[in-house]
Coordinates of C-alpha atoms in Angstrom, one line a residue:
X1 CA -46.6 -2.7 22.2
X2 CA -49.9 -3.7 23.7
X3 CA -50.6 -6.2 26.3
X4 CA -52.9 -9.4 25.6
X5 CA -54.8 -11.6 27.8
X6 CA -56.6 -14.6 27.1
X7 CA -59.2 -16.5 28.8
X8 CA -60.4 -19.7 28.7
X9 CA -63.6 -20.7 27.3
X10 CA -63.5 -24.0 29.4
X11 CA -63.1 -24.2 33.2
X12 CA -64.1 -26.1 36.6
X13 CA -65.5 -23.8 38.9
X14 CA -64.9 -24.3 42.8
X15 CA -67.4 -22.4 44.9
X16 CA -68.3 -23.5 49.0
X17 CA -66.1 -26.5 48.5
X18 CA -68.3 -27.8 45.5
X19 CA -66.9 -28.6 42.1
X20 CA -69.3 -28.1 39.4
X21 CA -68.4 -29.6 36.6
X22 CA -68.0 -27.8 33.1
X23 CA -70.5 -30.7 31.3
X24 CA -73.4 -28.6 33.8
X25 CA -72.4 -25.7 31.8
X26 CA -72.4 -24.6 28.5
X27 CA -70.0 -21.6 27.5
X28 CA -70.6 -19.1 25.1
X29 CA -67.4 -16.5 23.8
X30 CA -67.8 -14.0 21.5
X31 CA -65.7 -10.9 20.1
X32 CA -66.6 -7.8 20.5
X33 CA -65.5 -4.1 20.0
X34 CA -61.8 -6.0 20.5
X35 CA -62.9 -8.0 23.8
X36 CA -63.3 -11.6 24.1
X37 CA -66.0 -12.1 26.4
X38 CA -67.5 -15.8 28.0
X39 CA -70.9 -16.8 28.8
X40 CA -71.6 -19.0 31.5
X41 CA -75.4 -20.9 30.2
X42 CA -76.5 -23.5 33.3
X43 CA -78.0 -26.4 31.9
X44 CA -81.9 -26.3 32.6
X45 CA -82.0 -29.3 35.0
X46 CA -79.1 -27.9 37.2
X47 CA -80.4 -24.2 37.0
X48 CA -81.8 -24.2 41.0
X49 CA -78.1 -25.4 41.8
X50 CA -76.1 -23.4 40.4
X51 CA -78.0 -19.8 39.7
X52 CA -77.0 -18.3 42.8
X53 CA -73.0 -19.6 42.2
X54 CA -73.6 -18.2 39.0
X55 CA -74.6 -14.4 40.2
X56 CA -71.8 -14.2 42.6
X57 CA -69.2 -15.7 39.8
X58 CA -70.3 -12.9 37.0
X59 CA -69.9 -10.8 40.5
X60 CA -66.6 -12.1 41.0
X61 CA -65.7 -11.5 37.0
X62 CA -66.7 -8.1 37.0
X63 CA -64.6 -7.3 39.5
X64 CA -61.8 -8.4 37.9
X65 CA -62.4 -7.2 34.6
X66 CA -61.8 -4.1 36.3
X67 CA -58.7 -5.0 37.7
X68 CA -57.4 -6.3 34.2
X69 CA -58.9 -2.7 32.5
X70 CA -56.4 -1.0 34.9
X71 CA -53.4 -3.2 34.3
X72 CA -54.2 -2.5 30.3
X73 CA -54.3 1.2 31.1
X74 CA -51.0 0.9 32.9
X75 CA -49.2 -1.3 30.3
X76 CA -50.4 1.3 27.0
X77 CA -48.5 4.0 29.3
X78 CA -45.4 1.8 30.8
X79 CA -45.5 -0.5 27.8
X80 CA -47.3 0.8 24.9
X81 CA -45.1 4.0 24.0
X82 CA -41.9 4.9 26.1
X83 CA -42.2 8.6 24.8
X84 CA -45.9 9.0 26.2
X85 CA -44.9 7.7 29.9
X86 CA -41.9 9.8 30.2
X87 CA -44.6 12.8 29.1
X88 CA -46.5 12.0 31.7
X89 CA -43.7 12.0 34.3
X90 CA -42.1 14.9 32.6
X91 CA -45.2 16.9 33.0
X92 CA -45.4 16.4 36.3
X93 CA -42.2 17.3 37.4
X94 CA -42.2 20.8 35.5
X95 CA -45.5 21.5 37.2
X96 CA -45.6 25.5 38.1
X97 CA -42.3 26.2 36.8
X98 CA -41.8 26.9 32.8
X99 CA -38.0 26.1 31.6
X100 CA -36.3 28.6 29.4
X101 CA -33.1 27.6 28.6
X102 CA -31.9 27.0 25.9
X103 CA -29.5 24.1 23.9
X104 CA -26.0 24.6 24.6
X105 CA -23.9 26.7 22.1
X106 CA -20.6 25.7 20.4
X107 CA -19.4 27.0 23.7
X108 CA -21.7 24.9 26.4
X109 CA -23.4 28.0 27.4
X110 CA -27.2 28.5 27.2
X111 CA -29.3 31.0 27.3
X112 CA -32.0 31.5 29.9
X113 CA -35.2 34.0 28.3
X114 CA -38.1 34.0 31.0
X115 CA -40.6 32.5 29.2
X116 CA -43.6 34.6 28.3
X117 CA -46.4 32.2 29.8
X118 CA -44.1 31.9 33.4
X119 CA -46.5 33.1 36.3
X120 CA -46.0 36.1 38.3
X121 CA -46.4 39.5 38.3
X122 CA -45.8 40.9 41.7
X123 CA -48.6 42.3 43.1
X124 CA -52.5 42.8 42.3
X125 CA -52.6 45.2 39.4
X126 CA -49.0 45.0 38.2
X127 CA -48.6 44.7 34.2
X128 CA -46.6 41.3 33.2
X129 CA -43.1 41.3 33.8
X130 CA -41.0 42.5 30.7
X131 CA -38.8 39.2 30.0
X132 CA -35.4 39.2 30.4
X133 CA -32.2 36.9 29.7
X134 CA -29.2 36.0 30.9
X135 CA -26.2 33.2 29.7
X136 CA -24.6 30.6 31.4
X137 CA -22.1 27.4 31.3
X138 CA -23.8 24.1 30.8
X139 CA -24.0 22.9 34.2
X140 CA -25.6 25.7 35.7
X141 CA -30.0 24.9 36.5
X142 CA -32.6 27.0 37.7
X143 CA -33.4 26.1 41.2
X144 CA -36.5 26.9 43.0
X145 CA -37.2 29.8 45.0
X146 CA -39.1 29.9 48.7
X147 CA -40.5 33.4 49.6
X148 CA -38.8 32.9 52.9
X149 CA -35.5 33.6 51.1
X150 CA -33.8 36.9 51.3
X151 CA -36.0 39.3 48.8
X152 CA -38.7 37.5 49.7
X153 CA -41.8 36.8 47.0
X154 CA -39.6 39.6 44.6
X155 CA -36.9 37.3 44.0
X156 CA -38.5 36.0 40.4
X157 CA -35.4 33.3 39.5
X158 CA -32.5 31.3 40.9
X159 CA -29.9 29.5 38.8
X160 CA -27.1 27.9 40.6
X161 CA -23.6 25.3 40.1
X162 CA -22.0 23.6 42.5
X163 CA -18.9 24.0 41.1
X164 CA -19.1 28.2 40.2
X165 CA -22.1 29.6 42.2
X166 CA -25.1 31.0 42.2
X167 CA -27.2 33.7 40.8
X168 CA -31.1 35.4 41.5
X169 CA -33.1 38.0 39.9
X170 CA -35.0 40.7 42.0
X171 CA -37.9 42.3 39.9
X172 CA -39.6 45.0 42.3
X173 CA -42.0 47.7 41.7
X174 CA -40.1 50.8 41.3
X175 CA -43.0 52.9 43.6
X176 CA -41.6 51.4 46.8
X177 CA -38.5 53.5 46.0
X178 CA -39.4 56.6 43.7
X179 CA -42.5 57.9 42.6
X180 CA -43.7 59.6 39.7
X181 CA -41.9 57.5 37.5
X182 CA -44.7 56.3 35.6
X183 CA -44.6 52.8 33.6
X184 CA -41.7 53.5 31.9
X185 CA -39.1 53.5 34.2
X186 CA -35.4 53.9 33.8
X187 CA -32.7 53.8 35.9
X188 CA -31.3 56.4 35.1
X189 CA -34.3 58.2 36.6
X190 CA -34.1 56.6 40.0
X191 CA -30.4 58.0 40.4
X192 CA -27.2 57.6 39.9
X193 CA -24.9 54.7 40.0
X194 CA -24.2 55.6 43.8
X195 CA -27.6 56.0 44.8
X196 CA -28.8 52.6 43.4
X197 CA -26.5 50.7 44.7
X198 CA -26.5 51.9 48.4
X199 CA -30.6 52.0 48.1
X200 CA -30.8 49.2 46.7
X201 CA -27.3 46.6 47.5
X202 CA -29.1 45.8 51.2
X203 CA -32.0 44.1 49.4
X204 CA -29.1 41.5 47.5
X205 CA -26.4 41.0 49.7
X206 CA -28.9 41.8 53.0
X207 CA -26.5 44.4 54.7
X208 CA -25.2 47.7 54.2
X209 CA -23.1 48.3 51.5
X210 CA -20.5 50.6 52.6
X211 CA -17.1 49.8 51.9
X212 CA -17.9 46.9 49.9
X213 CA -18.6 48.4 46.2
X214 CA -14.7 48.1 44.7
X215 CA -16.0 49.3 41.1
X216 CA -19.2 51.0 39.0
X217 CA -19.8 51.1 35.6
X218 CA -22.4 52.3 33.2
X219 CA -23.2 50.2 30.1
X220 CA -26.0 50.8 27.2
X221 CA -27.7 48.1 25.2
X222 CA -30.5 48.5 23.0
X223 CA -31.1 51.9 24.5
X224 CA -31.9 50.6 28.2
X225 CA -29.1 51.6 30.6
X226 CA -27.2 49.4 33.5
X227 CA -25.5 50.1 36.4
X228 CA -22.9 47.4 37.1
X229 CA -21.3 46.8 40.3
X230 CA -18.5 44.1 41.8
X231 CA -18.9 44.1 45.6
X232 CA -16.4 42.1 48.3
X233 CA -16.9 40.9 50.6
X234 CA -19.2 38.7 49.9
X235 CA -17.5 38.4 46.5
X236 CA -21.1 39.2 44.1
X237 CA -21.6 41.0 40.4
X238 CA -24.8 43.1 40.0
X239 CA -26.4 44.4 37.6
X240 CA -29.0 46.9 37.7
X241 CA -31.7 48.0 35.6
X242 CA -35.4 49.3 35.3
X243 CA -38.5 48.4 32.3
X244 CA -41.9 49.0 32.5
X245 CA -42.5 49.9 36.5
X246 CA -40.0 47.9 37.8
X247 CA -36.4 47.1 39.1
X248 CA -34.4 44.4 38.2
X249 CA -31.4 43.3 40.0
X250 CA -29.3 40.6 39.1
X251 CA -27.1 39.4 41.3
X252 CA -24.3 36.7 40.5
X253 CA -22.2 35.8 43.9
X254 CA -19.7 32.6 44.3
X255 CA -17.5 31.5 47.5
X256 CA -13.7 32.7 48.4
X257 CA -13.0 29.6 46.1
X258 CA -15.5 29.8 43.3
X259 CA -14.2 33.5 43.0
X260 CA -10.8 32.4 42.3
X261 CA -11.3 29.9 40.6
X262 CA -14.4 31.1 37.9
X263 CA -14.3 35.0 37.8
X264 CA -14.4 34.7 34.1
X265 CA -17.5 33.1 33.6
X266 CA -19.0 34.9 37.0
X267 CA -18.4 37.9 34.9
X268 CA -19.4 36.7 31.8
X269 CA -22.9 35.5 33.3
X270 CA -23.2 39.5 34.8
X271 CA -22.3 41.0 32.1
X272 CA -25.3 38.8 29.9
X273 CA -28.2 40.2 31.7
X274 CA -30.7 42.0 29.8
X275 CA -34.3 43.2 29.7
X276 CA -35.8 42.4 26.7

């Protein structure tokens, strides 16, 4: 719905204190391109009078034809079409961060993919990060990450729930552990469950590991191998993996109460991951 506005084609004009009347004036308006427009013609015997009032009127109607262009832009947006201004909000709101979950299931889970076109690779000369995804309840939301949190610029994704936890996806180049692995890494290549998780369980939970891995297991899917670990405390479920010429860790942790309360989906959520 547009917006109108009208303007008279008969007026008294006040300018220094002096009315001039409208029968010194003759007025012209005329339609065009969708714009009603008004001429202001002095009469020939009043012209000396009135020419200067004249100049800084049109002035004075310029100015606010400007104003009235902008209120016209605002009310198409606000007014015109609902859909189109919540775009525009919309827009702004997701700027620098692609969403990639999806609708919720018959279940209320979703699935997060890492969308293709998301930003990031990790380092000058890195190849694009292989996409991976993960599931979760409906409540959970990707939050955003700050390089001054633990894993610094490596941590690629954070998802959290105030009422079952959190999660975050390291993605690091596997030459800072291992070299010669190429760019086709695989974990099983950078060493055994044990291995991984005391190399690599500081850069998740930020301290050593020792006496806080209470069970390893090995799963395959699609032919990519994981190492999956449950650690407490702090109560956290990661799973480890390696694509392309890097490492992905994916770490699900929750409070003493969240634990307790939500193993089953914590669990659930770990045992999702996958590169793909």
């Amino acid at each position: 719905m547009g917006t109108s506005l009208f303007t008279s084609c008969s007026f008294s004009w006040r300018y220094h204190q002096q009315i001039i009347p409208s029968s010194h004036m003759h007025t012209q308006c005329s339609l065009e391109n969708g714009i009603s427009t008004t001429k202001v013609i002095p009469d020939s015997g009043e012209s000396k009078v009135v020419d200067g009032g004249i100049e800084k009127w049109t002035g004075l109607m310029k100015r606010r034809s400007v104003l009235v262009s902008g209120v016209s832009l605002i009310s198409s947006i606000g007014l015109g079409s609902p859909r189109e201004g919540l775009a525009v909000v919309k827009q702004g709101l997701l700027a620098g961060r692609i969403p990639g979950l999806s609708e919720p299931d018959e279940q209320g889970w979703r699935t997060y993919r890492r969308p293709d076109e998301k930003s990031g690779g990790h380092g000058v000369g890195w190849s694009p990060i292989i996409p991976y995804a993960f599931s979760v309840p409906q409540d959970w939301e990707e939050v955003p990450v700050s390089i001054a949190d633990l894993g610094g610029t490596e941590i690629d994704l954070r998802f959290g729930s105030s009422k079952e936890g959190k999660l975050f996806v390291i993605v690091a180049p596997v030459l800072r552990f291992s070299d010669g692995l190429g760019d086709n890494a695989k974990i099983e290549l950078i060493g055994p469950p044990d291995k991984v998780i005391n190399a690599f369980g500081p850069e998740v939970i930020g301290e050593n590991v020792e006496g806080k891995v209470i069970s390893m297991n090995v799963a395959e899917h699609s032919g990519r191998t994981y190492y999956q670990y449950e650690l407490e405390p702090p109560h956290a479920l990661i799973t480890a993996t390696a694509a392309g010429n890097r490492l992905y860790l994916f770490n699900v942790t929750a409070s003493g109460l969240q634990w307790k309360r939500h193993y089953s989906d914590l669990k659930r959520i770990s045992d999702s991951f996958r590169v793909v």
